Short mmCIF file of C-alpha atoms and ligand atoms in Angstrom, two decimals:
data_model
loop_
_atom_site.label_atom_id
_atom_site.label_comp_id
_atom_site.label_asym_id
_atom_site.label_seq_id
_atom_site.Cartn_x
_atom_site.Cartn_y
_atom_site.Cartn_z
CA MET A 19 58.34 -34.49 -37.38
CA GLY A 20 60.45 -36.23 -39.13
CA HIS A 21 62.72 -37.22 -36.21
CA ALA A 22 64.34 -40.64 -36.51
CA VAL A 23 63.03 -42.79 -33.80
CA VAL A 24 64.69 -45.90 -32.30
CA GLY A 25 61.66 -48.27 -29.64
CA VAL A 26 62.47 -49.96 -27.92
CA ASP A 27 60.65 -52.63 -25.56
CA ASN A 28 62.43 -56.52 -24.22
CA LEU A 29 59.07 -57.50 -25.17
CA ALA A 30 57.40 -58.99 -22.47
CA ARG A 31 53.42 -57.18 -22.92
CA GLY A 32 54.51 -55.68 -26.25
CA THR A 33 54.68 -57.32 -30.33
CA LEU A 34 56.59 -56.54 -32.87
CA SER A 35 52.94 -56.37 -34.39
CA ASN A 36 52.14 -53.23 -33.83
CA LEU A 37 55.90 -52.57 -35.10
CA ALA A 38 54.93 -53.67 -38.79
CA GLU A 39 53.44 -50.57 -40.47
CA ALA A 40 56.85 -48.69 -38.73
CA LEU A 41 59.05 -50.08 -39.37
CA THR A 42 59.01 -50.43 -43.36
CA ASN A 43 59.35 -45.99 -42.32
CA GLU A 44 63.34 -46.16 -42.80
CA ARG A 45 63.68 -43.37 -39.51
CA PHE A 46 62.37 -46.35 -37.49
CA ARG A 47 64.18 -48.55 -36.22
CA PHE A 48 64.22 -51.43 -33.37
CA ALA A 49 65.90 -52.31 -30.47
CA GLU A 50 65.73 -55.07 -27.71
CA ALA A 51 66.47 -55.34 -25.42
CA ASP A 52 65.72 -55.66 -21.36
CA ILE A 53 65.40 -51.55 -20.18
CA ALA A 54 66.21 -53.01 -15.71
CA ASP A 55 69.71 -55.05 -17.89
CA PRO A 56 72.74 -51.52 -16.62
CA VAL A 57 75.02 -52.96 -19.33
CA ALA A 58 71.79 -53.43 -22.13
CA ILE A 59 70.83 -49.91 -21.67
CA LEU A 60 74.34 -48.60 -22.13
CA ARG A 61 74.87 -50.72 -24.97
CA VAL A 62 71.16 -48.79 -26.70
CA LEU A 63 72.38 -45.11 -25.79
CA THR A 64 75.54 -45.81 -26.79
CA GLU A 65 75.00 -47.66 -30.32
CA THR A 66 71.62 -44.16 -30.88
CA ARG A 67 72.64 -41.82 -28.28
CA PRO A 68 69.45 -40.25 -28.94
CA ARG A 69 68.45 -36.79 -27.25
CA THR A 70 65.19 -37.65 -25.58
CA VAL A 71 64.26 -40.40 -23.90
CA TRP A 72 60.82 -41.14 -24.21
CA HIS A 73 60.07 -43.32 -20.78
CA MET A 74 57.32 -45.60 -21.98
CA VAL A 75 57.81 -48.73 -20.55
CA ALA A 76 56.61 -50.30 -16.77
CA ASN A 77 55.18 -53.74 -15.56
CA SER A 78 51.05 -52.53 -16.39
CA ASP A 79 49.48 -55.92 -14.38
CA ILE A 80 48.42 -54.28 -11.31
CA GLY A 81 47.47 -57.51 -10.21
CA ALA A 82 50.99 -59.24 -10.57
CA GLY A 83 52.97 -57.12 -8.80
CA VAL A 84 50.74 -56.56 -5.48
CA ALA A 85 51.34 -61.31 -5.60
CA SER A 86 54.24 -60.02 -5.92
CA PRO A 87 55.84 -56.27 -6.09
CA ALA A 88 59.80 -57.50 -6.66
CA ILE A 89 58.43 -57.14 -10.15
CA ASP A 90 57.46 -53.91 -10.04
CA LEU A 91 61.19 -53.16 -8.10
CA ARG A 92 62.44 -53.86 -11.56
CA ASP A 93 60.15 -53.27 -14.34
CA THR A 94 59.01 -49.69 -13.08
CA PHE A 95 61.53 -48.31 -10.90
CA LEU A 96 64.57 -50.19 -12.13
CA THR A 97 64.32 -49.41 -15.45
CA THR A 98 63.44 -46.01 -14.90
CA PHE A 99 66.95 -45.42 -12.79
CA HIS A 100 69.45 -47.71 -14.98
CA LEU A 101 67.88 -45.66 -17.86
CA LEU A 102 69.04 -42.25 -15.91
CA ASP A 103 71.64 -43.69 -15.13
CA ALA A 104 72.85 -44.85 -19.38
CA MET A 105 71.25 -40.66 -20.07
CA TYR A 106 74.68 -39.68 -17.45
CA GLU A 107 76.56 -41.53 -19.37
CA THR A 108 76.42 -40.90 -22.38
CA GLY A 109 74.76 -37.56 -22.07
CA THR A 110 72.10 -36.89 -22.79
CA LYS A 111 70.25 -35.01 -21.42
CA ARG A 112 65.60 -34.73 -22.56
CA LEU A 113 63.80 -37.53 -20.57
CA ALA A 114 59.73 -37.99 -21.37
CA PHE A 115 58.49 -40.41 -18.34
CA ALA A 116 54.51 -41.85 -17.54
CA SER A 117 53.94 -41.31 -15.20
CA SER A 118 50.62 -42.23 -13.12
CA SER A 119 47.75 -41.19 -11.17
CA ALA A 120 48.16 -44.43 -9.05
CA VAL A 121 51.22 -42.36 -7.42
CA TYR A 122 48.55 -39.81 -5.75
CA GLY A 123 46.44 -43.62 -3.13
CA VAL A 124 43.37 -43.15 -2.06
CA HIS A 125 42.02 -39.37 -2.28
CA ASP A 126 38.90 -38.03 -1.20
CA GLU A 127 38.91 -34.50 -3.47
CA VAL A 128 39.98 -33.34 -7.01
CA ILE A 129 43.61 -34.43 -7.16
CA GLU A 130 45.72 -31.36 -8.66
CA GLU A 131 49.47 -32.04 -9.26
CA THR A 132 50.47 -30.52 -6.32
CA SER A 133 47.78 -31.90 -4.16
CA GLY A 134 48.99 -35.04 -0.96
CA PRO A 135 49.64 -36.46 -0.23
CA LEU A 136 51.23 -38.42 -1.87
CA LEU A 137 50.74 -42.22 -0.58
CA PRO A 138 50.17 -45.09 -3.85
CA ILE A 139 48.83 -48.57 -2.37
CA SER A 140 49.83 -50.25 -4.59
CA SER A 141 53.55 -51.17 -5.85
CA TYR A 142 52.87 -49.96 -8.70
CA GLY A 143 52.19 -46.78 -7.66
CA ALA A 144 55.04 -46.71 -5.39
CA MET A 145 57.77 -48.10 -7.99
CA LYS A 146 56.22 -44.76 -10.18
CA LEU A 147 56.49 -42.32 -7.07
CA ALA A 148 60.41 -43.75 -6.64
CA SER A 149 60.95 -43.19 -10.68
CA GLU A 150 59.10 -39.26 -10.08
CA GLY A 151 61.96 -38.64 -7.38
CA VAL A 152 65.06 -40.43 -9.19
CA ILE A 153 63.86 -38.70 -12.30
CA SER A 154 63.70 -34.89 -9.92
CA ALA A 155 66.75 -36.19 -8.37
CA ALA A 156 68.69 -36.43 -12.35
CA VAL A 157 67.28 -32.63 -13.03
CA GLU A 158 69.27 -31.57 -9.97
CA ARG A 159 72.55 -33.31 -11.76
CA PHE A 160 72.44 -33.66 -15.20
CA LEU A 161 68.99 -33.58 -16.71
CA GLU A 162 68.17 -29.90 -18.73
CA ARG A 163 64.46 -31.16 -19.27
CA ALA A 164 62.56 -33.46 -18.11
CA TRP A 165 57.89 -33.66 -18.76
CA ILE A 166 56.67 -35.96 -16.62
CA PHE A 167 52.31 -37.42 -17.08
CA ARG A 168 51.31 -38.68 -14.92
CA PHE A 169 48.52 -40.70 -17.08
CA PRO A 170 44.22 -41.71 -15.74
CA ASN A 171 43.59 -44.99 -16.82
CA VAL A 172 44.85 -44.94 -20.58
CA ILE A 173 42.35 -47.22 -23.25
CA GLY A 174 42.53 -47.60 -26.52
CA SER A 175 43.84 -49.85 -29.75
CA ARG A 176 46.35 -52.61 -28.72
CA ALA A 177 45.62 -52.67 -25.11
CA THR A 178 47.73 -55.05 -23.57
CA HIS A 179 45.31 -55.21 -20.05
CA GLY A 180 42.84 -53.26 -18.57
CA ILE A 181 38.90 -52.90 -18.45
CA ILE A 182 37.69 -53.74 -22.13
CA PHE A 183 40.58 -56.55 -22.50
CA ASP A 184 40.06 -58.24 -19.37
CA LEU A 185 36.26 -57.94 -19.89
CA LEU A 186 36.47 -59.25 -23.54
CA THR A 187 39.32 -61.84 -22.51
CA LYS A 188 36.25 -63.23 -19.53
CA LEU A 189 34.02 -63.05 -22.27
CA LYS A 190 35.65 -66.06 -25.08
CA ARG A 191 36.25 -68.23 -22.21
CA LEU A 192 33.02 -68.09 -20.40
CA PRO A 193 30.47 -66.54 -23.45
CA GLU A 194 27.14 -67.05 -20.57
CA TYR A 195 27.61 -63.85 -18.85
CA LEU A 196 30.10 -60.72 -18.06
CA GLU A 197 31.99 -60.75 -15.05
CA VAL A 198 32.92 -58.44 -14.14
CA LEU A 199 34.87 -57.55 -10.29
CA GLY A 200 33.37 -55.36 -7.95
CA ASP A 201 30.54 -53.92 -7.16
CA GLY A 202 30.11 -51.52 -10.86
CA THR A 203 30.88 -48.80 -9.05
CA GLN A 204 34.15 -47.67 -8.79
CA GLN A 205 35.10 -44.85 -11.12
CA LYS A 206 36.95 -43.57 -13.15
CA PRO A 207 38.34 -41.48 -15.69
CA TYR A 208 38.89 -42.88 -19.50
CA LEU A 209 41.31 -41.06 -21.53
CA HIS A 210 41.22 -42.94 -25.14
CA VAL A 211 45.59 -42.96 -26.40
CA SER A 212 45.65 -40.82 -29.55
CA GLU A 213 44.89 -38.35 -27.27
CA LEU A 214 46.99 -39.21 -24.89
CA VAL A 215 50.50 -39.03 -27.57
CA ASP A 216 48.54 -35.37 -29.39
CA GLY A 217 48.85 -34.59 -25.63
CA MET A 218 52.11 -35.70 -23.78
CA MET A 219 53.97 -34.10 -27.33
CA TRP A 220 51.90 -30.89 -26.49
CA ILE A 221 53.68 -30.88 -22.68
CA CYS A 222 56.92 -31.46 -24.54
CA GLU A 223 56.82 -28.41 -27.46
CA HIS A 224 55.16 -25.99 -24.68
CA ALA A 225 56.17 -27.29 -21.45
CA ASP A 226 59.87 -25.55 -20.79
CA GLU A 227 60.54 -25.34 -16.80
CA PRO A 228 64.27 -27.96 -16.19
CA LEU A 229 60.92 -30.40 -14.82
CA ASN A 230 57.70 -30.34 -15.25
CA TYR A 231 54.68 -32.41 -13.77
CA PHE A 232 51.00 -32.99 -16.10
CA HIS A 233 47.82 -35.00 -16.06
CA ILE A 234 46.20 -35.75 -19.12
CA GLY A 235 43.02 -36.18 -18.45
CA PRO A 236 39.80 -36.17 -19.64
CA PRO A 237 37.47 -33.50 -18.83
CA ASP A 238 34.91 -35.46 -17.21
CA GLU A 239 34.49 -37.15 -13.68
CA GLY A 240 34.29 -40.40 -15.93
CA VAL A 241 32.54 -44.00 -16.61
CA THR A 242 31.51 -46.39 -14.17
CA VAL A 243 32.75 -49.66 -14.44
CA ARG A 244 29.29 -50.71 -14.73
CA GLU A 245 28.78 -48.82 -18.08
CA ILE A 246 31.67 -50.22 -19.13
CA ALA A 247 30.24 -53.79 -18.80
CA GLU A 248 26.95 -52.85 -20.83
CA GLU A 249 29.08 -51.34 -23.63
CA VAL A 250 31.10 -54.23 -24.00
CA ALA A 251 28.14 -56.32 -23.35
CA ARG A 252 26.74 -54.35 -25.65
CA CYS A 253 28.63 -54.32 -28.55
CA ALA A 254 30.35 -58.29 -27.95
CA ALA A 255 26.92 -59.54 -27.02
CA PRO A 256 24.09 -58.01 -26.82
CA GLY A 257 21.58 -58.80 -23.58
CA LEU A 258 24.00 -60.90 -22.55
CA PRO A 259 23.52 -61.07 -17.95
CA ILE A 260 26.41 -59.06 -16.33
CA HIS A 261 27.47 -61.01 -12.71
CA PHE A 262 29.11 -58.69 -10.42
CA THR A 263 31.94 -59.90 -7.69
CA GLY A 264 30.25 -57.35 -5.37
CA GLY A 265 32.76 -54.95 -2.73
CA LYS A 266 33.57 -51.42 -3.85
CA LYS A 267 37.92 -52.49 -5.08
CA GLY A 268 37.48 -54.17 -7.35
CA TRP A 269 41.10 -55.90 -6.47
CA LEU A 270 43.75 -54.88 -4.05
CA GLY A 271 45.73 -51.95 -5.03
CA ASP A 272 43.00 -49.80 -6.77
CA VAL A 273 41.57 -47.10 -6.36
CA PRO A 274 37.87 -47.40 -7.00
CA ARG A 275 37.41 -43.79 -7.55
CA PHE A 276 39.41 -40.96 -8.67
CA ARG A 277 38.77 -37.37 -9.92
CA TYR A 278 41.84 -35.33 -11.43
CA SER A 279 42.02 -32.49 -12.71
CA ILE A 280 43.52 -30.84 -16.43
CA GLU A 281 43.59 -27.16 -15.55
CA LYS A 282 46.70 -27.35 -15.36
CA LEU A 283 47.69 -28.80 -19.12
CA ARG A 284 44.37 -26.61 -20.64
CA ARG A 285 46.26 -23.69 -18.67
CA LEU A 286 48.63 -24.80 -21.34
CA GLY A 287 46.85 -24.50 -24.46
CA TRP A 288 45.59 -28.45 -25.13
CA SER A 289 42.34 -30.20 -23.97
CA PRO A 290 41.44 -33.11 -24.94
CA ARG A 291 38.36 -34.08 -27.93
CA MET A 292 36.81 -36.85 -26.34
CA ASN A 293 34.77 -36.75 -22.72
CA SER A 294 35.81 -41.07 -20.86
CA ALA A 295 32.40 -41.94 -21.92
CA GLU A 296 33.08 -41.64 -26.26
CA ALA A 297 36.15 -43.18 -25.73
CA ILE A 298 35.79 -46.43 -24.07
CA ARG A 299 33.13 -46.26 -26.72
CA LEU A 300 35.65 -46.05 -29.59
CA SER A 301 38.49 -48.17 -27.47
CA VAL A 302 35.42 -51.16 -26.21
CA GLU A 303 34.78 -51.09 -30.65
CA GLU A 304 38.65 -50.95 -31.79
CA ILE A 305 39.29 -53.76 -29.01
CA HIS A 306 36.43 -56.59 -29.43
CA ARG A 307 37.95 -55.95 -33.91
CA GLU A 308 40.86 -56.54 -32.72
CA PHE A 309 39.95 -59.45 -30.95
CA ARG A 310 37.44 -61.12 -33.57
CA LEU A 311 40.37 -60.86 -36.10
CA ARG A 312 43.18 -62.42 -34.17
CA THR A 313 40.88 -66.27 -33.28
CA ALA A 314 39.35 -65.32 -37.48
N1 NAD B 139 47.34 -48.35 -19.69
C1 NAD B 139 47.23 -47.11 -18.80
O1 NAD B 139 46.37 -47.06 -18.23
C2 NAD B 139 48.07 -46.93 -17.90
C3 NAD B 139 47.83 -45.04 -16.74
C4 NAD B 139 48.76 -45.05 -16.03
C5 NAD B 139 49.88 -44.79 -16.17
N2 NAD B 139 50.48 -46.31 -17.92
C6 NAD B 139 51.94 -46.29 -17.18
O2 NAD B 139 51.77 -46.47 -19.64
C7 NAD B 139 53.28 -46.35 -20.23
C8 NAD B 139 52.40 -47.40 -21.18
O3 NAD B 139 51.39 -48.49 -20.49
P1 NAD B 139 51.85 -49.55 -20.88
O4 NAD B 139 49.07 -49.90 -20.44
O5 NAD B 139 51.47 -48.85 -22.84
O6 NAD B 139 51.01 -50.66 -21.41
P2 NAD B 139 51.98 -52.23 -21.89
O7 NAD B 139 52.42 -53.37 -20.86
O8 NAD B 139 52.16 -52.91 -23.67
O9 NAD B 139 53.24 -51.09 -22.51
C9 NAD B 139 54.50 -51.32 -21.28
C10 NAD B 139 55.81 -52.14 -22.49
O10 NAD B 139 56.86 -51.99 -21.46
C11 NAD B 139 57.89 -52.89 -21.99
N3 NAD B 139 58.40 -54.31 -20.98
C12 NAD B 139 58.11 -53.85 -19.62
N4 NAD B 139 59.20 -54.15 -18.59
C13 NAD B 139 60.09 -54.17 -19.36
C14 NAD B 139 62.22 -54.16 -18.92
N5 NAD B 139 62.30 -54.48 -18.14
N6 NAD B 139 62.13 -53.68 -19.71
C15 NAD B 139 62.02 -53.00 -21.55
N7 NAD B 139 60.97 -52.99 -21.97
C16 NAD B 139 60.07 -53.80 -20.62
C17 NAD B 139 56.46 -54.53 -22.75
O11 NAD B 139 56.74 -55.22 -23.23
C18 NAD B 139 55.14 -53.87 -23.06
O12 NAD B 139 55.66 -53.46 -24.03
C19 NAD B 139 53.73 -47.82 -18.97
O13 NAD B 139 54.58 -46.90 -18.00
C20 NAD B 139 52.66 -47.93 -17.78
O14 NAD B 139 52.87 -47.66 -16.25
C21 NAD B 139 49.39 -46.79 -17.88
#
């Protein structure tokens, strides 16, 4: 789009090799900084003076947050809090934010953007919800425009975590069978990361309320963990037995089943091309290829 872009990450999970191509573009530069450190993020914004900030960092390891909620406080909430302060100080007035369906907690009905009560069951979800709260307050205080995207499960190339990444990691460690947490019936919607980027860009171009909040997801009710495990086995080790550990939940803080509406985004004019099953198939191939390249 011709914009100059500065990527900011503390490289806790991100890797510079992912930026090899971006770094060949003269409009891109990378700044290593801890966004939970108020001095560091103020310095980055003072030096770079962006028109819009895309706040995508968080602790993405939900299990680590269950074991120690302070991790979510720091990397998921305080990054938002200190970033907003730095934006206020530097007069930066447009923010796009990666939130999550985890803000809702457990709901039986199809979730819409206005559904409630918002009672997350993980500290990750709680810190995303708290982030949404301070963003809303910042719209009242100084932001001209904010876009909150509530993602479903996002999958695809360069994964640092998530079900496909976890299953392939286990398979490397224990190649005799594929161990799957839970009974395999957990069912969730999955969106390919390329479509997520398209959807976010569309929302920023077309939603012009001071505070905009949208689901971005596939057009279906999702696929089960069993189906994903079968796809991983088919691609990485055909014929391998799959063992389920049992129980409705994969782990503490896991919302085993959720369905959410993408009608609001459809009305804005954007729909995904891939359904959950297609996104899973493509992502298993991509992530499996990257695993093979890494061990080659
Ligand atoms: N992948 C999903 O299914 C999913 C679902 C809902 C929401 N999200 C959100 O999307 C965003 C991206 O997630 P992802 O899946 O790519 O995870 P990721 O872990 O690959 O990316 C998060 C990045 O944030 C960086 N980071 C963490 N703490 C930081 C800090 N204090 N300062 C600077 N950088 C820091 C990490 O190094 C990492 O590169 C996150 O906000 C996540 O919560 C992801």
